[in-house]
Coordinates of C-alpha atoms in Angstrom, one line a residue:
X1 CA -15.0 -33.3 -9.6
X2 CA -11.3 -33.2 -10.8
X3 CA -9.0 -31.0 -8.8
X4 CA -7.9 -27.7 -10.5
X5 CA -4.2 -26.8 -10.8
X6 CA -4.8 -24.2 -8.1
X7 CA -6.3 -26.8 -5.8
X8 CA -3.4 -29.2 -6.4
X9 CA -0.9 -26.4 -5.7
X10 CA -2.7 -25.5 -2.5
X11 CA -2.8 -29.2 -1.4
X12 CA 0.9 -29.3 -1.8
X13 CA 1.4 -26.3 0.4
X14 CA -0.8 -27.5 3.2
X15 CA 0.8 -30.9 3.0
X16 CA 4.3 -29.7 3.2
X17 CA 3.9 -26.7 5.6
X18 CA 2.0 -26.3 8.8
X19 CA -0.7 -23.6 8.9
X20 CA 1.4 -21.6 11.3
X21 CA 4.3 -21.7 8.9
X22 CA 2.0 -20.7 6.0
X23 CA 0.4 -17.8 7.9
X24 CA 3.6 -16.4 9.2
X25 CA 6.9 -17.2 7.5
X26 CA 5.5 -18.0 4.0
X27 CA 3.2 -14.9 4.2
X28 CA 6.3 -12.8 5.1
X29 CA 8.3 -14.3 2.1
X30 CA 5.3 -13.7 -0.2
X31 CA 5.0 -10.1 1.0
X32 CA 8.7 -9.3 0.6
X33 CA 8.8 -10.9 -2.9
X34 CA 5.8 -8.9 -4.2
X35 CA 6.9 -5.7 -2.5
X36 CA 10.5 -5.6 -3.7
X37 CA 9.8 -7.0 -7.2
X38 CA 7.1 -4.4 -7.8
X39 CA 8.9 -1.6 -6.0
X40 CA 12.3 -1.8 -7.6
X41 CA 11.4 -0.8 -11.1
X42 CA 10.4 2.8 -10.2
X43 CA 13.7 3.1 -8.2
X44 CA 15.6 2.0 -11.3
X45 CA 13.6 4.2 -13.6
X46 CA 14.5 7.2 -11.4
X47 CA 18.1 6.2 -11.0
X48 CA 18.8 5.8 -14.8
X49 CA 16.4 8.5 -16.1
X50 CA 14.0 6.0 -17.8
X51 CA 10.5 7.0 -18.8
X52 CA 11.3 10.6 -17.8
X53 CA 8.3 11.9 -19.7
X54 CA 6.0 10.0 -17.3
X55 CA 7.7 11.1 -14.1
X56 CA 5.3 13.2 -12.1
X57 CA 8.1 15.3 -10.4
X58 CA 11.2 16.4 -12.2
X59 CA 13.3 16.0 -9.0
X60 CA 15.0 12.7 -8.3
X61 CA 16.4 11.0 -5.2
X62 CA 20.2 10.5 -5.1
X63 CA 21.3 6.9 -5.2
X64 CA 22.6 7.0 -1.7
X65 CA 19.2 8.2 -0.5
X66 CA 17.5 5.4 -2.4
X67 CA 19.9 2.8 -0.8
X68 CA 19.2 4.2 2.6
X69 CA 15.5 3.6 2.1
X70 CA 16.1 0.0 1.0
X71 CA 18.3 -0.9 4.0
X72 CA 15.9 0.6 6.5
X73 CA 13.0 -1.2 4.9
X74 CA 14.8 -4.5 5.3
X75 CA 15.5 -3.7 9.0
X76 CA 11.9 -2.6 9.6
X77 CA 10.4 -5.6 7.9
X78 CA 12.5 -8.1 9.7
X79 CA 12.3 -6.5 13.1
X80 CA 8.7 -5.2 13.0
X81 CA 6.6 -6.9 10.3
X82 CA 7.7 -10.5 10.8
X83 CA 7.3 -10.5 14.6
X84 CA 3.8 -8.9 14.2
X85 CA 2.8 -11.7 11.7
X86 CA 4.1 -14.4 14.2
X87 CA 2.4 -13.0 17.3
X88 CA -0.9 -12.1 15.5
X89 CA -1.4 -15.7 14.3
X90 CA -3.4 -16.8 17.4
X91 CA -5.7 -13.8 17.1
X92 CA -6.4 -14.6 13.4
X93 CA -6.9 -18.2 14.2
X94 CA -9.4 -17.2 16.9
X95 CA -11.2 -15.0 14.3
X96 CA -11.6 -17.9 12.0
X97 CA -8.6 -18.1 9.7
X98 CA -8.4 -21.4 7.9
X99 CA -6.2 -22.9 5.2
X100 CA -7.8 -26.2 4.4
X101 CA -9.4 -27.3 1.1
X102 CA -11.8 -26.6 -0.5
X103 CA -10.7 -23.0 -1.5
X104 CA -13.5 -20.5 -1.2
X105 CA -15.8 -19.8 -4.2
X106 CA -14.6 -16.9 -6.3
X107 CA -17.7 -14.8 -5.4
X108 CA -16.7 -15.1 -1.7
X109 CA -13.1 -14.1 -2.5
X110 CA -14.1 -11.1 -4.6
X111 CA -16.7 -9.8 -2.1
X112 CA -14.4 -10.1 0.8
X113 CA -11.4 -8.4 -0.9
X114 CA -13.7 -5.6 -2.1
X115 CA -14.9 -5.2 1.5
X116 CA -11.3 -5.1 2.8
X117 CA -10.4 -2.3 0.3
X118 CA -13.4 -0.2 1.3
X119 CA -13.0 -0.7 5.0
X120 CA -9.2 -0.2 4.9
X121 CA -9.6 3.0 2.9
X122 CA -12.0 4.4 5.4
X123 CA -9.9 3.6 8.5
X124 CA -6.7 4.6 6.7
X125 CA -8.1 8.0 5.8
X126 CA -8.9 8.9 9.4
X127 CA -5.7 7.4 10.7
X128 CA -3.6 9.2 8.1
X129 CA -5.4 12.4 8.7
X130 CA -4.6 12.1 12.4
X131 CA -0.9 11.5 11.6
X132 CA -0.9 15.0 9.9
X133 CA -1.7 16.7 13.2
X134 CA 1.3 18.6 14.5
X135 CA 2.6 16.3 17.2
X136 CA 2.0 13.0 15.4
X137 CA 3.5 14.4 12.2
X138 CA 6.6 15.7 14.0
X139 CA 7.3 12.5 16.0
X140 CA 6.0 9.8 13.8
X141 CA 4.7 10.5 10.2
X142 CA 7.5 12.8 9.2
X143 CA 9.7 9.7 8.7
X144 CA 7.5 8.6 5.8
X145 CA 7.6 12.2 4.4
X146 CA 11.4 12.2 4.3
X147 CA 10.9 11.3 0.7
X148 CA 9.0 14.2 -0.9
X149 CA 9.7 12.6 -4.2
X150 CA 8.4 9.1 -3.7
X151 CA 9.3 5.9 -5.5
X152 CA 7.6 2.6 -5.1
X153 CA 9.6 1.3 -2.2
X154 CA 8.9 4.4 -0.1
X155 CA 5.3 3.2 0.3
X156 CA 6.4 1.1 3.4
X157 CA 9.1 3.4 4.6
X158 CA 7.7 4.6 7.9
X159 CA 8.2 4.9 11.6
X160 CA 7.7 1.6 13.4
X161 CA 4.8 3.1 15.3
X162 CA 3.1 4.1 12.0
X163 CA 3.6 0.6 10.6
X164 CA 1.6 -0.7 13.5
X165 CA -0.9 2.2 13.6
X166 CA -1.9 2.1 9.9
X167 CA -1.2 -1.7 9.6
X168 CA -4.4 -2.1 11.7
X169 CA -6.4 -0.7 8.8
X170 CA -5.1 -3.5 6.6
X171 CA -5.8 -6.4 9.0
X172 CA -9.1 -5.3 10.5
X173 CA -11.2 -6.5 7.6
X174 CA -9.7 -10.0 7.5
X175 CA -9.9 -10.1 11.3
X176 CA -13.7 -9.4 11.1
X177 CA -14.5 -12.0 8.4
X178 CA -12.1 -14.7 9.4
X179 CA -10.9 -15.4 5.8
X180 CA -9.3 -18.3 4.1
X181 CA -5.6 -17.9 4.0
X182 CA -5.7 -17.8 0.2
X183 CA -8.1 -14.8 0.4
X184 CA -5.8 -13.1 2.9
X185 CA -2.8 -13.6 0.6
X186 CA -4.7 -12.2 -2.4
X187 CA -5.7 -9.2 -0.4
X188 CA -2.1 -8.6 0.8
X189 CA -0.7 -8.9 -2.7
X190 CA -3.3 -6.5 -4.2
X191 CA -2.8 -4.0 -1.3
X192 CA 1.0 -4.1 -1.8
X193 CA 0.7 -3.5 -5.5
X194 CA -1.7 -0.7 -5.0
X195 CA 0.4 1.2 -2.5
X196 CA 3.6 0.7 -4.5
X197 CA 1.9 2.1 -7.6
X198 CA 0.6 5.0 -5.6
X199 CA 4.1 5.8 -4.5
X200 CA 5.8 5.0 -7.8
X201 CA 6.3 8.7 -8.8
X202 CA 5.2 7.8 -12.4
X203 CA 1.9 8.2 -14.1
X204 CA 1.8 6.1 -17.3
X205 CA -0.9 5.8 -19.9
X206 CA -1.6 2.4 -18.5
X207 CA -1.8 3.5 -14.9
X208 CA -4.9 2.0 -13.1
X209 CA -6.3 5.5 -12.3
X210 CA -6.9 6.0 -16.1
X211 CA -9.3 3.1 -16.1
X212 CA -10.7 2.5 -12.6
X213 CA -13.3 5.0 -11.4
X214 CA -12.7 6.4 -7.9
X215 CA -9.1 5.0 -7.8
X216 CA -6.5 7.6 -6.7
X217 CA -3.2 6.2 -7.8
X218 CA 0.2 7.8 -8.3
X219 CA -0.8 11.2 -9.4
X220 CA -3.3 11.6 -6.6
X221 CA -0.9 10.5 -3.9
X222 CA 2.2 12.1 -5.3
X223 CA 0.6 15.5 -4.6
X224 CA 0.3 14.5 -1.0
X225 CA 4.0 14.0 -0.7
X226 CA 5.2 17.2 -2.5
X227 CA 3.0 19.7 -0.6
X228 CA 3.5 21.1 3.0
X229 CA 2.1 18.6 5.5
X230 CA -0.5 21.0 6.8
X231 CA -1.9 21.6 3.3
X232 CA -1.4 18.3 1.6
X233 CA -4.8 16.5 1.8
X234 CA -5.3 13.4 -0.3
X235 CA -5.2 11.2 2.8
X236 CA -7.1 8.1 1.6
X237 CA -5.1 5.1 0.6
X238 CA -6.9 3.7 -2.5
X239 CA -9.9 5.7 -3.5
X240 CA -10.7 9.4 -3.9
X241 CA -14.2 9.7 -2.5
X242 CA -13.2 10.1 1.2
X243 CA -11.1 13.2 0.4
X244 CA -13.9 14.5 -1.9
X245 CA -16.6 14.0 0.8
X246 CA -14.6 15.7 3.5
X247 CA -13.1 18.4 1.3
X248 CA -9.4 17.4 1.8
X249 CA -8.7 17.2 -1.9
X250 CA -9.4 20.9 -2.7
X251 CA -5.8 21.8 -3.1
X252 CA -5.2 18.9 -5.4
X253 CA -8.3 19.7 -7.6
X254 CA -7.3 23.4 -7.8
X255 CA -3.7 22.4 -8.8
X256 CA -5.1 20.0 -11.5
X257 CA -7.4 22.7 -12.8
X258 CA -4.5 25.2 -13.1
X259 CA -2.4 22.6 -14.9
X260 CA -5.2 22.0 -17.3
X261 CA -5.6 25.8 -18.0
X262 CA -1.8 26.1 -18.6
X263 CA -1.9 23.1 -20.9
X264 CA -4.5 24.9 -23.1
X265 CA -2.3 27.9 -23.6
X266 CA 0.8 25.9 -24.7

């Protein structure tokens, strides 16, 4: 059977880099590339007043405040994320991580990534809800909420302890299944794109929440940032059903209903 372009590209990678390099440094570079390329547009939209009709909040962050976020992100990513990737490699290898050919069948990839999203959302919900208790919010989670008007890059702006705490939700699924590195990369890319969109501060006609049932997205999560931490709710990362099941979206639903009624009278 002839090799596909994807197989050939993957063969080049595993020939020219060790598995350790791919799972650590190359993974870090991939994450940074996807994160900043997807996160910068909303920063620029806000700075230059672009797509203002789709901006969820009318307030904007000052350029200096945006720059502060970017510089701290670079510091956190290099000093926290990269070391974690390096030191966690043996654990992932023990759990069954592999990078060799053949690549997994698409059904395996899709089923594993879907499992990761569901499990991550469940763990994230409870971890995030715990971070909104008084002590943890004051000493840890308040850093993330310094940006009450979020833009894409604020999605990973957090206290180092929170990066480790909620990062567990992202890696526990792959750790349980022992995935192929390709699947792990795809999961990471999709998770980054999801959280950047949720923090973008913009709700467009083409936003995923307009098409994907149960997906929260920017409008759902933006409410979480602009409301007092004891009343915010909307704790889940990706989907809406956890907040619905446990009644932590009532404030959001009430606000949306009021906005709908006001719209009828305009």
